[in-house]
Every structure is written in C-alpha cells, then in structure tokens.
Short mmCIF file of C-alpha atoms and ligand atoms in Angstrom, two decimals:
data_model
loop_
_atom_site.label_atom_id
_atom_site.label_comp_id
_atom_site.label_asym_id
_atom_site.label_seq_id
_atom_site.Cartn_x
_atom_site.Cartn_y
_atom_site.Cartn_z
CA MET A 1 -1.53 18.04 12.62
CA SER A 2 -5.22 18.59 12.15
CA THR A 3 -8.02 16.24 11.23
CA ALA A 4 -10.29 17.10 8.35
CA THR A 5 -13.10 15.00 9.79
CA VAL A 6 -14.12 14.57 13.43
CA ALA A 7 -12.97 15.76 16.84
CA ASN A 8 -13.27 12.46 18.76
CA LEU A 9 -10.80 10.10 17.22
CA PRO A 10 -12.31 6.81 16.00
CA GLY A 11 -10.48 3.53 16.66
CA ILE A 12 -8.53 1.27 14.30
CA GLU A 13 -11.62 -0.99 13.88
CA ASP A 14 -13.54 1.96 12.40
CA VAL A 15 -10.69 2.65 9.99
CA GLN A 16 -10.55 -1.00 9.00
CA SER A 17 -14.28 -1.37 8.39
CA TYR A 18 -14.40 1.86 6.34
CA TRP A 19 -11.72 0.58 3.92
CA ASP A 20 -13.17 -2.94 3.90
CA ARG A 21 -16.55 -1.53 2.85
CA ARG A 22 -15.01 0.16 -0.16
CA PRO A 23 -11.35 -0.51 -0.92
CA CYS A 24 -9.52 2.47 -2.35
CA ASN A 25 -9.96 2.88 -6.16
CA VAL A 26 -12.14 -0.26 -6.37
CA ARG A 27 -14.48 1.61 -8.74
CA HIS A 28 -11.74 2.74 -11.10
CA SER A 29 -13.00 0.22 -13.70
CA THR A 30 -16.30 -1.26 -14.88
CA GLN A 31 -14.68 -4.56 -15.97
CA PRO A 32 -15.39 -7.68 -13.85
CA VAL A 33 -13.61 -7.13 -10.52
CA GLY A 34 -10.46 -9.24 -10.29
CA SER A 35 -9.95 -9.69 -14.06
CA ARG A 36 -6.76 -8.57 -15.82
CA GLU A 37 -8.78 -5.99 -17.76
CA TYR A 38 -10.13 -4.65 -14.48
CA PHE A 39 -6.67 -4.22 -12.97
CA ASP A 40 -5.30 -2.66 -16.17
CA GLU A 41 -8.10 -0.10 -16.19
CA VAL A 42 -7.67 0.63 -12.46
CA GLU A 43 -4.01 1.38 -13.09
CA ALA A 44 -4.64 3.50 -16.19
CA ARG A 45 -7.22 5.64 -14.36
CA LYS A 46 -5.13 5.99 -11.21
CA TYR A 47 -2.01 7.20 -13.03
CA PHE A 48 -4.08 9.40 -15.36
CA VAL A 49 -5.64 11.19 -12.38
CA GLU A 50 -2.50 11.06 -10.19
CA PRO A 51 0.34 11.25 -12.74
CA HIS A 52 2.86 12.31 -10.08
CA ILE A 53 2.85 8.84 -8.45
CA PRO A 54 5.24 6.89 -10.76
CA GLY A 55 7.86 9.65 -10.52
CA PHE A 56 7.64 9.74 -6.74
CA ALA A 57 7.76 5.94 -6.31
CA ASP A 58 10.51 5.66 -8.97
CA PHE A 59 9.68 1.96 -9.48
CA PRO A 60 12.74 0.95 -11.63
CA ARG A 61 15.14 2.21 -8.94
CA TRP A 62 14.09 -0.59 -6.55
CA LYS A 63 14.93 -3.55 -8.79
CA GLY A 64 16.49 -6.27 -6.60
CA LYS A 65 15.85 -4.19 -3.44
CA ARG A 66 13.66 -5.01 -0.46
CA VAL A 67 10.57 -2.84 -0.60
CA LEU A 68 7.92 -2.65 2.11
CA GLU A 69 4.66 -0.91 1.27
CA ILE A 70 2.50 0.29 4.13
CA GLY A 71 -1.16 0.23 3.06
CA CYS A 72 -1.00 -1.23 -0.47
CA GLY A 73 -4.78 -0.98 -0.98
CA ILE A 74 -5.73 -3.03 -4.05
CA GLY A 75 -2.13 -3.08 -5.22
CA THR A 76 -1.61 -0.59 -8.06
CA ASP A 77 1.82 0.64 -6.94
CA ALA A 78 2.55 -2.85 -5.55
CA THR A 79 2.23 -4.32 -9.04
CA ASN A 80 4.67 -1.82 -10.45
CA PHE A 81 7.31 -2.40 -7.77
CA ALA A 82 7.05 -6.15 -8.39
CA ARG A 83 7.07 -5.79 -12.19
CA GLN A 84 10.29 -3.83 -11.94
CA GLY A 85 11.91 -6.63 -9.93
CA ALA A 86 11.64 -5.42 -6.33
CA ASP A 87 11.54 -7.96 -3.49
CA TYR A 88 8.09 -6.77 -2.43
CA THR A 89 6.29 -6.98 0.96
CA ALA A 90 3.04 -5.27 2.00
CA ILE A 91 1.09 -4.66 5.17
CA GLU A 92 -2.55 -3.62 4.78
CA LEU A 93 -5.25 -3.17 7.41
CA SER A 94 -8.15 -3.99 5.12
CA ALA A 95 -8.42 -7.70 4.35
CA ALA A 96 -10.86 -6.93 1.51
CA SER A 97 -8.27 -4.66 -0.15
CA LEU A 98 -5.44 -7.12 0.38
CA GLU A 99 -7.43 -9.96 -1.20
CA LEU A 100 -7.68 -7.91 -4.40
CA ALA A 101 -3.97 -7.04 -4.28
CA LYS A 102 -3.12 -10.74 -3.93
CA LYS A 103 -5.49 -11.64 -6.76
CA ARG A 104 -3.78 -8.98 -8.89
CA PHE A 105 -0.36 -10.54 -8.29
CA GLU A 106 -1.78 -13.96 -9.24
CA GLN A 107 -3.33 -12.55 -12.44
CA PHE A 108 -0.01 -11.09 -13.55
CA GLY A 109 2.24 -13.90 -12.25
CA LEU A 110 4.05 -11.61 -9.78
CA LYS A 111 5.67 -12.51 -6.46
CA GLY A 112 5.09 -10.68 -3.19
CA SER A 113 4.60 -11.19 0.52
CA PHE A 114 1.33 -9.88 1.98
CA HIS A 115 0.33 -9.29 5.60
CA VAL A 116 -3.01 -8.19 6.99
CA GLY A 117 -2.22 -5.98 9.96
CA ASN A 118 -1.99 -2.58 11.57
CA ALA A 119 1.00 -0.56 10.40
CA GLU A 120 1.26 0.93 13.90
CA GLU A 121 2.95 -2.38 14.71
CA VAL A 122 4.54 -3.08 11.34
CA GLY A 123 7.91 -3.95 12.90
CA ARG A 124 6.34 -6.80 14.85
CA VAL A 125 4.38 -8.04 11.83
CA VAL A 126 7.12 -8.04 9.16
CA GLY A 127 10.33 -7.87 11.23
CA PRO A 128 13.15 -8.72 11.69
CA ASN A 129 13.61 -8.06 7.94
CA LYS A 130 15.25 -4.77 7.03
CA PHE A 131 13.97 -2.85 4.02
CA ASP A 132 15.77 -0.65 1.50
CA LEU A 133 12.59 1.29 0.81
CA ILE A 134 9.56 1.81 3.02
CA TYR A 135 6.86 3.32 0.84
CA SER A 136 3.42 4.48 1.79
CA PHE A 137 1.09 6.53 -0.38
CA GLY A 138 -1.87 8.16 1.33
CA VAL A 139 -2.09 5.84 4.32
CA ILE A 140 -0.40 7.05 7.51
CA HIS A 141 -2.74 10.05 7.89
CA HIS A 142 -5.69 7.58 8.12
CA THR A 143 -4.50 5.72 11.22
CA PRO A 144 -5.25 6.82 14.82
CA ASN A 145 -1.56 6.96 15.79
CA PRO A 146 0.67 8.00 12.85
CA ARG A 147 3.70 8.45 15.11
CA ALA A 148 3.51 4.74 16.07
CA VAL A 149 3.77 3.84 12.36
CA ILE A 150 6.87 6.00 11.99
CA GLU A 151 8.58 4.54 15.07
CA SER A 152 7.74 1.00 14.05
CA ALA A 153 8.92 1.61 10.47
CA ARG A 154 12.21 2.98 11.80
CA SER A 155 12.88 -0.36 13.53
CA ILE A 156 12.81 -2.26 10.20
CA ILE A 157 14.55 0.06 7.74
CA ALA A 158 18.10 -0.61 6.55
CA THR A 159 20.65 1.96 7.80
CA ASP A 160 21.04 3.29 4.26
CA GLY A 161 17.34 2.80 3.46
CA GLU A 162 14.81 5.40 2.35
CA LEU A 163 11.33 6.36 3.48
CA ARG A 164 8.95 7.72 0.85
CA ILE A 165 5.52 8.66 2.10
CA MET A 166 2.61 10.78 0.97
CA LEU A 167 0.60 12.68 3.56
CA TYR A 168 -2.27 15.11 3.03
CA ALA A 169 -1.36 18.81 3.09
CA SER A 170 -3.09 21.32 5.39
CA ASN A 171 -1.99 24.17 3.21
CA SER A 172 -3.95 23.02 0.20
CA TRP A 173 -6.80 23.84 -2.15
CA LYS A 174 -8.58 20.65 -1.03
CA SER A 175 -8.31 21.52 2.70
CA ILE A 176 -9.75 24.94 1.97
CA MET A 177 -12.65 23.34 0.04
CA ILE A 178 -13.25 20.76 2.82
CA ASP A 179 -13.29 23.49 5.49
CA ALA A 180 -15.74 25.50 3.37
CA GLY A 181 -18.07 22.48 3.01
CA PHE A 182 -17.51 21.94 -0.74
CA ASP A 183 -15.50 18.71 -0.56
CA GLN A 184 -14.58 15.68 1.57
CA PRO A 185 -11.23 13.90 2.07
CA GLU A 186 -12.12 10.65 0.22
CA ALA A 187 -14.45 9.56 -2.59
CA GLN A 188 -16.71 7.74 -0.13
CA THR A 189 -18.29 9.78 2.67
CA GLY A 190 -17.58 9.13 6.36
CA CYS A 191 -13.81 8.58 6.28
CA PRO A 192 -13.11 8.11 10.01
CA ILE A 193 -9.66 9.75 10.09
CA ALA A 194 -7.87 12.01 7.61
CA PHE A 195 -5.15 14.08 9.29
CA THR A 196 -3.50 16.88 7.35
CA TYR A 197 0.01 18.26 7.85
CA THR A 198 2.09 21.37 7.39
CA ASN A 199 5.75 20.86 6.40
CA ASP A 200 6.79 21.61 10.01
CA GLU A 201 4.33 19.02 11.30
CA VAL A 202 5.81 16.45 8.92
CA ARG A 203 9.24 17.09 10.47
CA GLU A 204 7.70 16.81 13.95
CA LEU A 205 6.05 13.50 13.02
CA LEU A 206 9.40 12.07 11.85
CA ASP A 207 11.47 13.76 14.58
CA GLY A 208 14.26 11.63 16.06
CA GLN A 209 13.49 8.73 13.69
CA PHE A 210 13.98 10.05 10.15
CA GLU A 211 15.54 13.15 8.63
CA VAL A 212 13.47 14.73 5.89
CA THR A 213 15.48 15.16 2.67
CA GLU A 214 12.69 16.49 0.44
CA ILE A 215 9.05 17.56 0.58
CA ARG A 216 7.25 18.15 -2.69
CA GLN A 217 3.64 19.21 -3.04
CA ASP A 218 1.33 18.21 -5.91
CA HIS A 219 -2.17 17.21 -7.01
CA ILE A 220 -5.36 19.18 -7.29
CA PHE A 221 -8.27 17.07 -8.55
CA PRO A 222 -9.70 19.27 -11.32
CA TYR A 223 -12.67 17.25 -12.63
CA VAL A 224 -16.43 17.62 -12.26
CA VAL A 225 -17.20 14.75 -9.86
CA GLU A 226 -20.62 13.86 -11.34
CA LYS A 227 -18.91 13.29 -14.71
CA TYR A 228 -15.77 11.67 -13.27
CA VAL A 229 -17.83 8.86 -11.70
CA ARG A 230 -19.12 8.18 -15.24
CA TYR A 231 -15.50 7.99 -16.48
CA GLU A 232 -15.70 11.40 -18.17
CA TYR A 233 -12.88 13.83 -17.51
CA GLU A 234 -14.21 17.37 -17.74
CA PRO A 235 -12.35 19.99 -15.70
CA GLN A 236 -14.33 22.34 -13.48
CA PRO A 237 -14.95 25.59 -15.41
CA TRP A 238 -12.55 27.56 -13.18
CA PHE A 239 -9.72 25.09 -13.90
CA LYS A 240 -10.66 24.80 -17.59
CA ALA A 241 -10.13 28.52 -17.97
CA MET A 242 -6.68 28.35 -16.37
CA PRO A 243 -3.53 27.99 -18.53
CA GLU A 244 -1.78 24.64 -17.90
CA GLU A 245 1.34 26.28 -16.43
CA MET A 246 -0.79 28.26 -14.01
CA PHE A 247 -2.61 25.10 -12.85
CA ALA A 248 0.74 23.30 -12.43
CA SER A 249 2.03 26.17 -10.24
CA LEU A 250 -1.14 26.00 -8.17
CA GLU A 251 -0.59 22.25 -7.66
CA LYS A 252 3.00 22.83 -6.50
CA ALA A 253 1.85 25.44 -3.97
CA LEU A 254 -1.56 24.11 -2.89
CA GLY A 255 -1.65 20.44 -3.88
CA TRP A 256 -3.31 17.87 -1.59
CA HIS A 257 -0.32 15.52 -1.58
CA LEU A 258 2.88 16.16 0.39
CA MET A 259 5.44 13.75 -1.03
CA ILE A 260 8.09 13.24 1.57
CA THR A 261 11.46 11.55 1.21
CA ALA A 262 13.47 10.85 4.36
CA LYS A 263 16.38 8.79 5.61
CA PRO A 264 16.72 7.01 8.96
CA ILE A 265 18.64 8.79 11.73
C1 SAM B 1 -6.39 6.01 0.47
S1 SAM B 1 -6.06 4.28 0.58
C2 SAM B 1 -4.48 4.19 -0.25
C3 SAM B 1 -4.17 2.82 -0.75
C4 SAM B 1 -2.93 2.73 -1.64
N1 SAM B 1 -1.74 3.18 -0.96
C5 SAM B 1 -3.14 3.50 -2.92
O1 SAM B 1 -2.47 4.54 -3.12
O2 SAM B 1 -3.98 3.09 -3.72
C6 SAM B 1 -5.61 4.10 2.30
C7 SAM B 1 -5.25 2.68 2.68
O3 SAM B 1 -4.59 2.70 3.95
C8 SAM B 1 -4.95 1.53 4.66
N2 SAM B 1 -4.68 1.76 6.09
C9 SAM B 1 -5.22 2.71 6.88
N3 SAM B 1 -4.73 2.59 8.15
C10 SAM B 1 -3.85 1.56 8.12
C11 SAM B 1 -3.04 0.95 9.12
N4 SAM B 1 -3.04 1.38 10.38
N5 SAM B 1 -2.28 -0.11 8.77
C12 SAM B 1 -2.27 -0.57 7.48
N6 SAM B 1 -3.02 -0.03 6.49
C13 SAM B 1 -3.80 1.04 6.81
C14 SAM B 1 -6.43 1.39 4.30
O4 SAM B 1 -6.92 0.11 4.59
C15 SAM B 1 -6.43 1.75 2.83
O5 SAM B 1 -6.24 0.61 2.01
#
C-alpha cells in the first residue's frame, strides 16, 4: 500500500475536516444546493463521468436486503440503493456530507438510517445488526487505518453477505500522472490521505477476514479539467485521438478504480 500524498500520516480529524470543507461531488450541479434539481444533476454528472458505478453496485439486486454503506458522501449511490428497496444504513465521517445525504432522502421521500462516525469502528456504531451487503466506493483508502475498517466490517456482515469496495489502484494511469506531478488524487487539493493498492495488497488488506472473489479495474478521467469545471466534456487531445475500444482497454488495465468483491471467511 502506498500513499499518493504525504509521508507523515495525518489523523482522522484532518480527514474529517477536509471532507467537511468540500463534500465529495458537491459541485456536480449549479442548481440550489439541496433542491431536487440539484440532486438529479449531481447524479446525472456522477454516472456520466463514472458509468461503471451502477453495474458494480448492482442496485436492484439488494431489494429487501440489509445494505450498509461506508462513506456515503452526499448520497448518490445511497439514493439508488433506497430507491430499489434496500434496507439502507450509512456511516459517514463528514457531518456536512451526511446532512446533504439526509436532505436528499427527505427530498425524494426515501427511508434510511444515517450515522456520523468513523468507519474504523463501524461495528460499534451500527452493530449488532448484520448486513447482506457492505458497500464502500472510494472511501477506505482515505482513512488512517484501512485494516481497522475491514476488521470492523467483518464483525457485522452476514455469513452469506458480500463486501463490495472500490480502492484506488497503484498500477494506474492516474498514479503515474500524480507521481509525475501532472495530477492529484481528488478534485480539491490537499487530500490528507489517499492510499493506492496493487491487487496483492488488496488481498493482504482483506487477509483472514474476507476472501476476494473478483477484482476489476476501470476509470480513466479523460476530460480537460478547466472545461470540466464549467460542465463541458472535452476529452484531452491524446484521448480524443484514441479509438473507443482502445481507451476501454486502457481503462481495464490502468484504471484508477479497483472494484473488489469479497465474501466473509
Ligand atoms: C471520495 S468521497 C466518496 C463518497 C461516496 N462514496 C461517493 O462515491 O460519492 C470519500 C468519503 O469518505 C468519507 N470517509 C473518509 N474516511 C472515513 C471514515 N474513516 N469513516 C467514514 N467515512 C469516511 C469522507 O468523509 C468522504 O465523504
């Protein structure tokens, strides 16, 4: 496991205040924050830029099942689990993010159970419930002790439950660009912690708690950032020139997202 940011590991308070200052995807819409139109635009932009998410989460599969999301952010995937009839619970470190997720559920008349807390002790916060799915997209690599999250999650998963998590990939186009000084892990500068993993390091992280059943790799952000922040989607010239199939192959080999499915041991 390597960190794409700093050598001296910041504490959980630093992680919390970073995400409170700017909740993830909060600028995905220009509509009034908290309105239905705002949340609809946030969702449309998120799944346009990260179209692999709905397939990985497989929202309809969890109808009537107990789903725990670790780090729901402002609740885009949360909304879709709940819309499809999951019995939905979330833990989120950033109170500012969670407020928006709760507001989103209110706006759309959805039911969920929300906890502000550190996922490193998720078992204590949401236990003794047992969950059919523990889902976490782009979260566990941001916490000081990812192994604590895994161990705590193991204590509250049903014996036939499933873990689906996304972690950042070391072997990726984005890591290469970060190391070369052309990019940064998150939209906002100064992300305190962003670990990256090889497939072997994923297995090490889950060792003794979960058995990995699949690791898929996807997602290279292709757009010119200066235009993207103005809601214009123009690919970088080097990606524009690339046939679609070639870009898709590159994403499978060097994508930033490792999508991991695992079952409890
Ligand atoms: C990149 S955002 C992803 C949010 C959401 N999963 C999504 O895909 O939109 C990372 C989120 O992880 C949360 N987070 C980081 N460390 C956490 C921890 N130890 N416990 C709970 N949430 C955490 C942050 O507050 C932030 O909302």
